[in-house]
PDB file of C-alpha atoms in Angstrom:
ATOM      1  CA  UNK A 217      21.500  -1.678   4.606  1.00  0.00           C
ATOM      2  CA  UNK A 218      21.659  -4.150   1.621  1.00  0.00           C
ATOM      3  CA  UNK A 219      19.942  -2.554  -1.343  1.00  0.00           C
ATOM      4  CA  UNK A 220      17.620  -5.140  -3.440  1.00  0.00           C
ATOM      5  CA  UNK A 221      18.450  -5.030  -6.858  1.00  0.00           C
ATOM      6  CA  UNK A 222      14.595  -4.198  -7.877  1.00  0.00           C
ATOM      7  CA  UNK A 223      12.237  -1.644  -6.384  1.00  0.00           C
ATOM      8  CA  UNK A 224       9.653  -4.307  -6.052  1.00  0.00           C
ATOM      9  CA  UNK A 225       8.609  -7.687  -5.208  1.00  0.00           C
ATOM     10  CA  UNK A 226       6.264  -9.742  -7.594  1.00  0.00           C
ATOM     11  CA  UNK A 227       4.521 -12.507  -5.832  1.00  0.00           C
ATOM     12  CA  UNK A 228       2.907 -14.480  -8.606  1.00  0.00           C
ATOM     13  CA  UNK A 229      -0.301 -16.459  -8.200  1.00  0.00           C
ATOM     14  CA  UNK A 230      -0.108 -19.808  -6.990  1.00  0.00           C
ATOM     15  CA  UNK A 231      -2.581 -22.328  -8.409  1.00  0.00           C
ATOM     16  CA  UNK A 232      -5.394 -20.718 -10.738  1.00  0.00           C
ATOM     17  CA  UNK A 233      -4.704 -17.175 -11.232  1.00  0.00           C
ATOM     18  CA  UNK A 234      -7.896 -14.762 -10.959  1.00  0.00           C
ATOM     19  CA  UNK A 235      -8.213 -11.330 -11.971  1.00  0.00           C
ATOM     20  CA  UNK A 236      -6.884  -9.255  -8.707  1.00  0.00           C
ATOM     21  CA  UNK A 237      -3.927  -7.474  -8.291  1.00  0.00           C
ATOM     22  CA  UNK A 238      -3.134  -6.496  -4.921  1.00  0.00           C
ATOM     23  CA  UNK A 239      -0.742  -3.583  -4.698  1.00  0.00           C
ATOM     24  CA  UNK A 240       1.296  -2.722  -1.390  1.00  0.00           C
ATOM     25  CA  UNK A 241       3.155   0.384  -2.372  1.00  0.00           C
ATOM     26  CA  UNK A 242       3.928   2.108   1.268  1.00  0.00           C
ATOM     27  CA  UNK A 243       5.001  -1.141   3.333  1.00  0.00           C
ATOM     28  CA  UNK A 244       8.618  -1.271   2.155  1.00  0.00           C
ATOM     29  CA  UNK A 245      11.534  -0.192   4.735  1.00  0.00           C
ATOM     30  CA  UNK A 246      14.658  -0.092   2.775  1.00  0.00           C
ATOM     31  CA  UNK A 247      16.783   2.932   2.525  1.00  0.00           C
ATOM     32  CA  UNK A 248      19.637   2.809   0.392  1.00  0.00           C
ATOM     33  CA  UNK A 249      23.078   3.863   2.282  1.00  0.00           C
ATOM     34  CA  UNK A 250      23.480   6.809   0.223  1.00  0.00           C
ATOM     35  CA  UNK A 251      20.127   7.996   1.160  1.00  0.00           C
ATOM     36  CA  UNK A 252      20.394   6.966   4.534  1.00  0.00           C
ATOM     37  CA  UNK A 253      23.240   9.285   5.084  1.00  0.00           C
ATOM     38  CA  UNK A 254      20.965  12.303   4.588  1.00  0.00           C
ATOM     39  CA  UNK A 255      18.330  11.194   6.849  1.00  0.00           C
ATOM     40  CA  UNK A 256      17.902  12.667   9.985  1.00  0.00           C
ATOM     41  CA  UNK A 257      18.746   9.774  12.638  1.00  0.00           C
ATOM     42  CA  UNK A 258      15.327   9.984  14.078  1.00  0.00           C
ATOM     43  CA  UNK A 259      13.463   9.674  10.898  1.00  0.00           C
ATOM     44  CA  UNK A 260      15.511   6.842   9.752  1.00  0.00           C
ATOM     45  CA  UNK A 261      15.075   5.063  12.866  1.00  0.00           C
ATOM     46  CA  UNK A 262      11.094   5.073  13.081  1.00  0.00           C
ATOM     47  CA  UNK A 263      10.368   5.505   9.471  1.00  0.00           C
ATOM     48  CA  UNK A 264       6.797   6.898  10.387  1.00  0.00           C
ATOM     49  CA  UNK A 265       3.720   6.631   8.639  1.00  0.00           C
ATOM     50  CA  UNK A 266       4.924   3.523   7.026  1.00  0.00           C
ATOM     51  CA  UNK A 267       2.193   0.724   6.167  1.00  0.00           C
ATOM     52  CA  UNK A 268       3.814  -1.481   8.923  1.00  0.00           C
ATOM     53  CA  UNK A 269       4.175  -5.511   8.021  1.00  0.00           C
ATOM     54  CA  UNK A 270       1.195  -5.380   5.700  1.00  0.00           C
ATOM     55  CA  UNK A 271       3.531  -7.828   3.715  1.00  0.00           C
ATOM     56  CA  UNK A 272       3.042 -10.256   6.428  1.00  0.00           C
ATOM     57  CA  UNK A 273      -0.757  -9.710   6.983  1.00  0.00           C
ATOM     58  CA  UNK A 274      -1.355 -10.148   3.351  1.00  0.00           C
ATOM     59  CA  UNK A 275       1.241 -12.929   2.476  1.00  0.00           C
ATOM     60  CA  UNK A 276      -1.522 -15.545   1.974  1.00  0.00           C
ATOM     61  CA  UNK A 277      -3.170 -13.606  -1.100  1.00  0.00           C
ATOM     62  CA  UNK A 278      -1.024 -15.340  -3.717  1.00  0.00           C
ATOM     63  CA  UNK A 279      -2.530 -18.521  -2.378  1.00  0.00           C
ATOM     64  CA  UNK A 280      -6.089 -17.413  -3.402  1.00  0.00           C
ATOM     65  CA  UNK A 281      -4.771 -16.629  -7.192  1.00  0.00           C
ATOM     66  CA  UNK A 282      -4.046 -13.017  -6.499  1.00  0.00           C
ATOM     67  CA  UNK A 283      -0.890 -11.372  -8.089  1.00  0.00           C
ATOM     68  CA  UNK A 284       0.914  -9.123  -5.509  1.00  0.00           C
ATOM     69  CA  UNK A 285       3.063  -6.412  -6.182  1.00  0.00           C
ATOM     70  CA  UNK A 286       5.122  -5.290  -3.205  1.00  0.00           C
ATOM     71  CA  UNK A 287       7.438  -2.162  -2.796  1.00  0.00           C
ATOM     72  CA  UNK A 288      10.989  -2.783  -1.144  1.00  0.00           C
ATOM     73  CA  UNK A 289      11.823   0.765  -0.362  1.00  0.00           C
ATOM     74  CA  UNK A 290      10.518   3.250   2.315  1.00  0.00           C
ATOM     75  CA  UNK A 291       7.852   5.834   1.032  1.00  0.00           C
ATOM     76  CA  UNK A 292      10.312   8.450   2.199  1.00  0.00           C
ATOM     77  CA  UNK A 293      12.764   7.215  -0.647  1.00  0.00           C
ATOM     78  CA  UNK A 294      10.078   7.567  -3.184  1.00  0.00           C
ATOM     79  CA  UNK A 295       6.608   7.774  -2.716  1.00  0.00           C
ATOM     80  CA  UNK A 296       4.842   5.506  -5.191  1.00  0.00           C
ATOM     81  CA  UNK A 297       1.278   6.965  -4.362  1.00  0.00           C
ATOM     82  CA  UNK A 298       1.847  10.318  -5.334  1.00  0.00           C
ATOM     83  CA  UNK A 299       1.538  11.951  -8.960  1.00  0.00           C
ATOM     84  CA  UNK A 300       4.850  12.293 -10.751  1.00  0.00           C
ATOM     85  CA  UNK A 301       4.776  16.219 -11.349  1.00  0.00           C
ATOM     86  CA  UNK A 302       6.885  19.285 -10.085  1.00  0.00           C
ATOM     87  CA  UNK A 303       8.155  19.811  -7.174  1.00  0.00           C
ATOM     88  CA  UNK A 304       8.966  16.025  -7.324  1.00  0.00           C
ATOM     89  CA  UNK A 305      10.658  17.344  -3.580  1.00  0.00           C
ATOM     90  CA  UNK A 306       8.198  19.054  -1.242  1.00  0.00           C
ATOM     91  CA  UNK A 307       5.002  18.117   0.589  1.00  0.00           C
ATOM     92  CA  UNK A 308       4.221  14.971   2.244  1.00  0.00           C
ATOM     93  CA  UNK A 309       1.042  15.039   0.676  1.00  0.00           C
ATOM     94  CA  UNK A 310       1.634  16.049  -2.837  1.00  0.00           C
ATOM     95  CA  UNK A 311       5.199  15.072  -3.712  1.00  0.00           C
ATOM     96  CA  UNK A 312       7.156  12.007  -4.903  1.00  0.00           C
ATOM     97  CA  UNK A 313       9.683  12.722  -2.583  1.00  0.00           C
ATOM     98  CA  UNK A 314       8.802  14.125   0.712  1.00  0.00           C
ATOM     99  CA  UNK A 315      10.778  16.707   2.580  1.00  0.00           C
ATOM    100  CA  UNK A 316       9.072  16.355   5.569  1.00  0.00           C
ATOM    101  CA  UNK A 317       6.962  13.930   7.519  1.00  0.00           C
ATOM    102  CA  UNK A 318       3.012  13.677   7.514  1.00  0.00           C
ATOM    103  CA  UNK A 319       3.898  15.455  11.125  1.00  0.00           C
ATOM    104  CA  UNK A 320       5.702  18.235   9.495  1.00  0.00           C
ATOM    105  CA  UNK A 321       9.108  16.859  11.149  1.00  0.00           C
ATOM    106  CA  UNK A 322      12.019  17.095   8.657  1.00  0.00           C
ATOM    107  CA  UNK A 323      13.645  14.104   7.279  1.00  0.00           C
ATOM    108  CA  UNK A 324      16.699  15.493   6.154  1.00  0.00           C
ATOM    109  CA  UNK A 325      20.121  16.785   7.523  1.00  0.00           C
ATOM    110  CA  UNK A 326      21.594  17.264   3.982  1.00  0.00           C
ATOM    111  CA  UNK A 327      19.277  18.211   1.273  1.00  0.00           C
ATOM    112  CA  UNK A 328      19.771  15.722  -1.686  1.00  0.00           C
ATOM    113  CA  UNK A 329      20.555  17.530  -5.087  1.00  0.00           C
ATOM    114  CA  UNK A 330      18.258  17.741  -8.275  1.00  0.00           C
ATOM    115  CA  UNK A 331      20.175  15.049  -9.794  1.00  0.00           C
ATOM    116  CA  UNK A 332      20.080  12.680  -6.671  1.00  0.00           C
ATOM    117  CA  UNK A 333      16.161  13.198  -6.725  1.00  0.00           C
ATOM    118  CA  UNK A 334      15.815  12.581 -10.126  1.00  0.00           C
ATOM    119  CA  UNK A 335      17.874   9.110 -10.022  1.00  0.00           C
ATOM    120  CA  UNK A 336      15.400   8.066  -7.302  1.00  0.00           C
ATOM    121  CA  UNK A 337      12.498   8.558  -9.649  1.00  0.00           C
ATOM    122  CA  UNK A 338      14.382   6.949 -12.490  1.00  0.00           C
ATOM    123  CA  UNK A 339      15.503   3.918 -10.351  1.00  0.00           C
ATOM    124  CA  UNK A 340      12.493   3.396  -8.217  1.00  0.00           C
ATOM    125  CA  UNK A 341       9.125   5.046  -9.178  1.00  0.00           C
ATOM    126  CA  UNK A 342       9.206   4.627 -12.767  1.00  0.00           C
ATOM    127  CA  UNK A 343       9.990   0.812 -12.730  1.00  0.00           C
ATOM    128  CA  UNK A 344       7.223   0.154 -10.160  1.00  0.00           C
ATOM    129  CA  UNK A 345       4.567   2.043 -12.042  1.00  0.00           C
ATOM    130  CA  UNK A 346       5.770   0.448 -15.316  1.00  0.00           C
ATOM    131  CA  UNK A 347       5.552  -3.001 -14.076  1.00  0.00           C
ATOM    132  CA  UNK A 348       2.036  -2.286 -12.460  1.00  0.00           C
ATOM    133  CA  UNK A 349       0.836  -1.215 -15.809  1.00  0.00           C
ATOM    134  CA  UNK A 350       1.937  -4.243 -17.636  1.00  0.00           C
ATOM    135  CA  UNK A 351       0.548  -6.761 -14.748  1.00  0.00           C
ATOM    136  CA  UNK A 352      -2.828  -4.657 -15.105  1.00  0.00           C
ATOM    137  CA  UNK A 353      -2.623  -4.918 -19.076  1.00  0.00           C
ATOM    138  CA  UNK A 354      -1.885  -8.584 -19.164  1.00  0.00           C
ATOM    139  CA  UNK A 355      -4.564  -9.389 -16.624  1.00  0.00           C
ATOM    140  CA  UNK A 356      -7.325  -7.308 -18.822  1.00  0.00           C
ATOM    141  CA  UNK A 357      -5.987  -9.468 -21.893  1.00  0.00           C
ATOM    142  CA  UNK A 358      -6.263 -12.507 -20.009  1.00  0.00           C
ATOM    143  CA  UNK A 359      -9.589 -11.772 -18.360  1.00  0.00           C
ATOM    144  CA  UNK A 360     -11.260  -9.116 -20.031  1.00  0.00           C
ATOM    145  CA  UNK A 361     -11.014  -6.837 -16.804  1.00  0.00           C
ATOM    146  CA  UNK A 362      -9.071  -6.472 -13.479  1.00  0.00           C
ATOM    147  CA  UNK A 363      -9.642  -5.648  -9.828  1.00  0.00           C
ATOM    148  CA  UNK A 364      -6.834  -3.406  -8.263  1.00  0.00           C
ATOM    149  CA  UNK A 365      -6.830  -3.406  -4.563  1.00  0.00           C
ATOM    150  CA  UNK A 366      -4.581  -0.951  -3.344  1.00  0.00           C
ATOM    151  CA  UNK A 367      -3.340  -1.924   0.243  1.00  0.00           C
ATOM    152  CA  UNK A 368      -2.586   0.594   3.125  1.00  0.00           C
ATOM    153  CA  UNK A 369      -2.771   0.771   6.775  1.00  0.00           C
ATOM    154  CA  UNK A 370      -3.089   3.713   9.091  1.00  0.00           C
ATOM    155  CA  UNK A 371      -2.934   5.615  12.815  1.00  0.00           C
ATOM    156  CA  UNK A 372      -5.392   8.539  12.378  1.00  0.00           C
ATOM    157  CA  UNK A 373      -7.240  10.618  11.929  1.00  0.00           C
ATOM    158  CA  UNK A 374     -10.295   8.266  11.728  1.00  0.00           C
ATOM    159  CA  UNK A 375     -10.849   5.577  14.154  1.00  0.00           C
ATOM    160  CA  UNK A 376     -13.138   3.166  12.112  1.00  0.00           C
ATOM    161  CA  UNK A 377     -10.923  -0.248  11.802  1.00  0.00           C
ATOM    162  CA  UNK A 378     -11.240  -0.001   7.736  1.00  0.00           C
ATOM    163  CA  UNK A 379     -11.863   2.693   5.327  1.00  0.00           C
ATOM    164  CA  UNK A 380     -12.749   1.938   1.641  1.00  0.00           C
ATOM    165  CA  UNK A 381     -12.066   4.689  -0.959  1.00  0.00           C
ATOM    166  CA  UNK A 382     -12.959   4.630  -4.457  1.00  0.00           C
ATOM    167  CA  UNK A 383     -12.728   8.370  -5.384  1.00  0.00           C
ATOM    168  CA  UNK A 384     -16.455   8.812  -4.267  1.00  0.00           C
ATOM    169  CA  UNK A 385     -17.604   6.260  -6.471  1.00  0.00           C
ATOM    170  CA  UNK A 386     -15.214   6.958  -9.423  1.00  0.00           C
ATOM    171  CA  UNK A 387     -13.134   4.195  -9.634  1.00  0.00           C
ATOM    172  CA  UNK A 388     -14.874   1.073  -9.116  1.00  0.00           C
ATOM    173  CA  UNK A 389     -18.530  -0.789  -9.125  1.00  0.00           C
ATOM    174  CA  UNK A 390     -20.529  -1.159  -6.267  1.00  0.00           C
ATOM    175  CA  UNK A 391     -20.223  -4.848  -6.575  1.00  0.00           C
ATOM    176  CA  UNK A 392     -16.406  -4.701  -5.673  1.00  0.00           C
ATOM    177  CA  UNK A 393     -17.241  -1.853  -2.908  1.00  0.00           C
ATOM    178  CA  UNK A 394     -20.179  -3.934  -1.352  1.00  0.00           C
ATOM    179  CA  UNK A 395     -18.235  -7.206  -1.176  1.00  0.00           C
ATOM    180  CA  UNK A 396     -14.987  -5.841   0.576  1.00  0.00           C
ATOM    181  CA  UNK A 397     -17.130  -3.974   2.867  1.00  0.00           C
ATOM    182  CA  UNK A 398     -19.881  -6.928   3.504  1.00  0.00           C
ATOM    183  CA  UNK A 399     -17.009  -9.357   4.332  1.00  0.00           C
ATOM    184  CA  UNK A 400     -15.091  -6.986   6.609  1.00  0.00           C
ATOM    185  CA  UNK A 401     -17.935  -6.225   8.276  1.00  0.00           C
ATOM    186  CA  UNK A 402     -19.036  -9.994   8.776  1.00  0.00           C
ATOM    187  CA  UNK A 403     -15.737 -10.176  10.995  1.00  0.00           C
ATOM    188  CA  UNK A 404     -17.066  -7.603  13.073  1.00  0.00           C
ATOM    189  CA  UNK A 405     -14.664  -4.708  11.677  1.00  0.00           C
ATOM    190  CA  UNK A 406     -16.373  -1.238  11.643  1.00  0.00           C
ATOM    191  CA  UNK A 407     -15.986  -0.247   7.767  1.00  0.00           C
ATOM    192  CA  UNK A 408     -16.573   3.704   6.420  1.00  0.00           C
ATOM    193  CA  UNK A 409     -16.567   4.369   2.764  1.00  0.00           C
ATOM    194  CA  UNK A 410     -14.364   7.483   1.453  1.00  0.00           C
ATOM    195  CA  UNK A 411     -14.039   9.141   5.020  1.00  0.00           C
ATOM    196  CA  UNK A 412     -10.758  11.081   4.904  1.00  0.00           C
ATOM    197  CA  UNK A 413      -9.259   8.026   2.691  1.00  0.00           C
ATOM    198  CA  UNK A 414     -11.218   8.438  -0.632  1.00  0.00           C
ATOM    199  CA  UNK A 415      -8.271   6.815  -2.967  1.00  0.00           C
ATOM    200  CA  UNK A 416      -4.737   8.262  -3.483  1.00  0.00           C
ATOM    201  CA  UNK A 417      -3.231   8.538  -6.698  1.00  0.00           C
ATOM    202  CA  UNK A 418      -2.549   4.658  -7.341  1.00  0.00           C
ATOM    203  CA  UNK A 419      -6.539   4.199  -6.888  1.00  0.00           C
ATOM    204  CA  UNK A 420      -7.329   7.452  -8.973  1.00  0.00           C
ATOM    205  CA  UNK A 421      -4.963   6.805 -11.759  1.00  0.00           C
ATOM    206  CA  UNK A 422      -5.316   3.319 -12.726  1.00  0.00           C
ATOM    207  CA  UNK A 423      -9.244   3.322 -11.833  1.00  0.00           C
ATOM    208  CA  UNK A 424      -9.220   5.449 -15.060  1.00  0.00           C
ATOM    209  CA  UNK A 425      -8.318   2.851 -17.236  1.00  0.00           C
ATOM    210  CA  UNK A 426     -10.387   0.880 -19.389  1.00  0.00           C
ATOM    211  CA  UNK A 427     -11.111  -2.669 -17.993  1.00  0.00           C
ATOM    212  CA  UNK A 428      -9.619  -1.649 -14.500  1.00  0.00           C
ATOM    213  CA  UNK A 429     -11.717  -1.370 -11.205  1.00  0.00           C
ATOM    214  CA  UNK A 430      -9.767   0.137  -8.605  1.00  0.00           C
ATOM    215  CA  UNK A 431     -10.027   0.184  -4.617  1.00  0.00           C
ATOM    216  CA  UNK A 432      -8.066   1.408  -1.886  1.00  0.00           C
ATOM    217  CA  UNK A 433      -8.339  -0.478   1.341  1.00  0.00           C
ATOM    218  CA  UNK A 434      -7.005   1.265   4.613  1.00  0.00           C
ATOM    219  CA  UNK A 435      -6.699  -1.034   7.861  1.00  0.00           C
ATOM    220  CA  UNK A 436      -6.320   0.879  10.998  1.00  0.00           C
ATOM    221  CA  UNK A 437      -2.891  -0.286  12.962  1.00  0.00           C
ATOM    222  CA  UNK A 438      -4.847  -1.358  15.872  1.00  0.00           C
ATOM    223  CA  UNK A 439      -6.625  -3.875  14.137  1.00  0.00           C
ATOM    224  CA  UNK A 440      -3.400  -6.139  14.149  1.00  0.00           C
ATOM    225  CA  UNK A 441      -0.787  -4.305  15.866  1.00  0.00           C
ATOM    226  CA  UNK A 442       0.035  -3.703  19.456  1.00  0.00           C
ATOM    227  CA  UNK A 443      -1.190  -0.332  20.415  1.00  0.00           C
ATOM    228  CA  UNK A 444       1.251   0.068  22.855  1.00  0.00           C
ATOM    229  CA  UNK A 445       4.105  -0.100  20.310  1.00  0.00           C
ATOM    230  CA  UNK A 446       2.930   2.522  18.106  1.00  0.00           C
ATOM    231  CA  UNK A 447       4.014   5.428  20.116  1.00  0.00           C
ATOM    232  CA  UNK A 448       7.818   4.238  20.139  1.00  0.00           C
ATOM    233  CA  UNK A 449      10.429   5.728  17.956  1.00  0.00           C
ATOM    234  CA  UNK A 450      11.114   2.451  15.998  1.00  0.00           C
ATOM    235  CA  UNK A 451       9.000  -0.096  14.104  1.00  0.00           C
ATOM    236  CA  UNK A 452       6.472  -2.294  16.206  1.00  0.00           C
ATOM    237  CA  UNK A 453       6.867  -5.998  16.251  1.00  0.00           C
ATOM    238  CA  UNK A 454       4.438  -8.130  14.054  1.00  0.00           C
ATOM    239  CA  UNK A 455       4.724 -11.641  15.260  1.00  0.00           C
ATOM    240  CA  UNK A 456       2.093 -11.369  18.264  1.00  0.00           C
ATOM    241  CA  UNK A 457      -1.169 -13.180  19.167  1.00  0.00           C
ATOM    242  CA  UNK A 458      -3.123  -9.953  17.966  1.00  0.00           C
ATOM    243  CA  UNK A 459      -1.556  -9.924  14.609  1.00  0.00           C
ATOM    244  CA  UNK A 460      -2.290 -13.663  13.763  1.00  0.00           C
ATOM    245  CA  UNK A 461      -5.986 -13.338  14.666  1.00  0.00           C
ATOM    246  CA  UNK A 462      -6.216 -10.328  12.336  1.00  0.00           C
ATOM    247  CA  UNK A 463      -4.431 -12.407   9.669  1.00  0.00           C
ATOM    248  CA  UNK A 464      -6.680 -15.322  10.161  1.00  0.00           C
ATOM    249  CA  UNK A 465      -9.556 -12.879   9.856  1.00  0.00           C
ATOM    250  CA  UNK A 466      -8.069 -11.478   6.659  1.00  0.00           C
ATOM    251  CA  UNK A 467      -7.341 -14.500   5.004  1.00  0.00           C
ATOM    252  CA  UNK A 468     -11.024 -15.293   5.387  1.00  0.00           C
ATOM    253  CA  UNK A 469     -12.279 -12.105   4.103  1.00  0.00           C
ATOM    254  CA  UNK A 470     -10.145 -12.041   1.125  1.00  0.00           C
ATOM    255  CA  UNK A 471     -11.166 -15.646   0.145  1.00  0.00           C
ATOM    256  CA  UNK A 472     -14.647 -14.684   0.133  1.00  0.00           C
ATOM    257  CA  UNK A 473     -13.858 -11.552  -1.767  1.00  0.00           C
ATOM    258  CA  UNK A 474     -12.295 -13.615  -4.369  1.00  0.00           C
ATOM    259  CA  UNK A 475     -15.038 -15.685  -4.591  1.00  0.00           C
ATOM    260  CA  UNK A 476     -17.596 -13.058  -5.022  1.00  0.00           C
ATOM    261  CA  UNK A 477     -15.578 -11.265  -7.948  1.00  0.00           C
ATOM    262  CA  UNK A 478     -14.617 -14.566  -9.781  1.00  0.00           C
ATOM    263  CA  UNK A 479     -18.052 -16.655  -9.292  1.00  0.00           C
ATOM    264  CA  UNK A 480     -19.145 -15.389 -12.779  1.00  0.00           C
ATOM    265  CA  UNK A 481     -16.124 -16.777 -14.402  1.00  0.00           C
ATOM    266  CA  UNK A 482     -16.338 -20.286 -12.889  1.00  0.00           C
TER     267      UNK A 482
END
């Protein structure tokens, strides 16, 4: 695989910018060749628990004035939604570099060395979070505050279409939470708050910054992907009618959210 020079793609707002940053930390699918050589072939092929094709689902957000930061590499290279702490190599749920998938399946046939693990952190994790911090700080300077939307997708363990997480009320205002909930519901999506997905590291960490309101938005795979493809040992396709219907709804939803969050600044 050809490795991008940067661990992220930055999509600048088109037209008039708004104080909203969207973050896609788990939609990347790149695995550098040296790391891929250490992966179990099955896991390299399937890359389970990826936030499939959110880059496509949310590709219109810059046209609404949002800044979008998108990870390029797989969460198995480095998980940007985990706190940088020891051990950096271990549990899927707590380590920056997971040793197993969420289903407990081994990712590696050859265990990476400590030096290789630390190199990944410096090459992929640190620059991403440095850039996200810079974007948040700049937006606060420009607008006085910033809304961070941490965008994810999921298969289980819940069956609702959308789950909104703000660490049980700690990382964003009711105004932001209610706006997102209302506009998803208006498109007939079942929405729950803080049910299992109550906000990961990114939402919790940046939601503590002065001037930042952070909200995790989880959309179930079945909303925009073919359910029959979700059990395959390879990534599902996105260019299907169901996806385009969902994207049209998403565009309307986020357009309405932007209006709600910026109407006081007009």
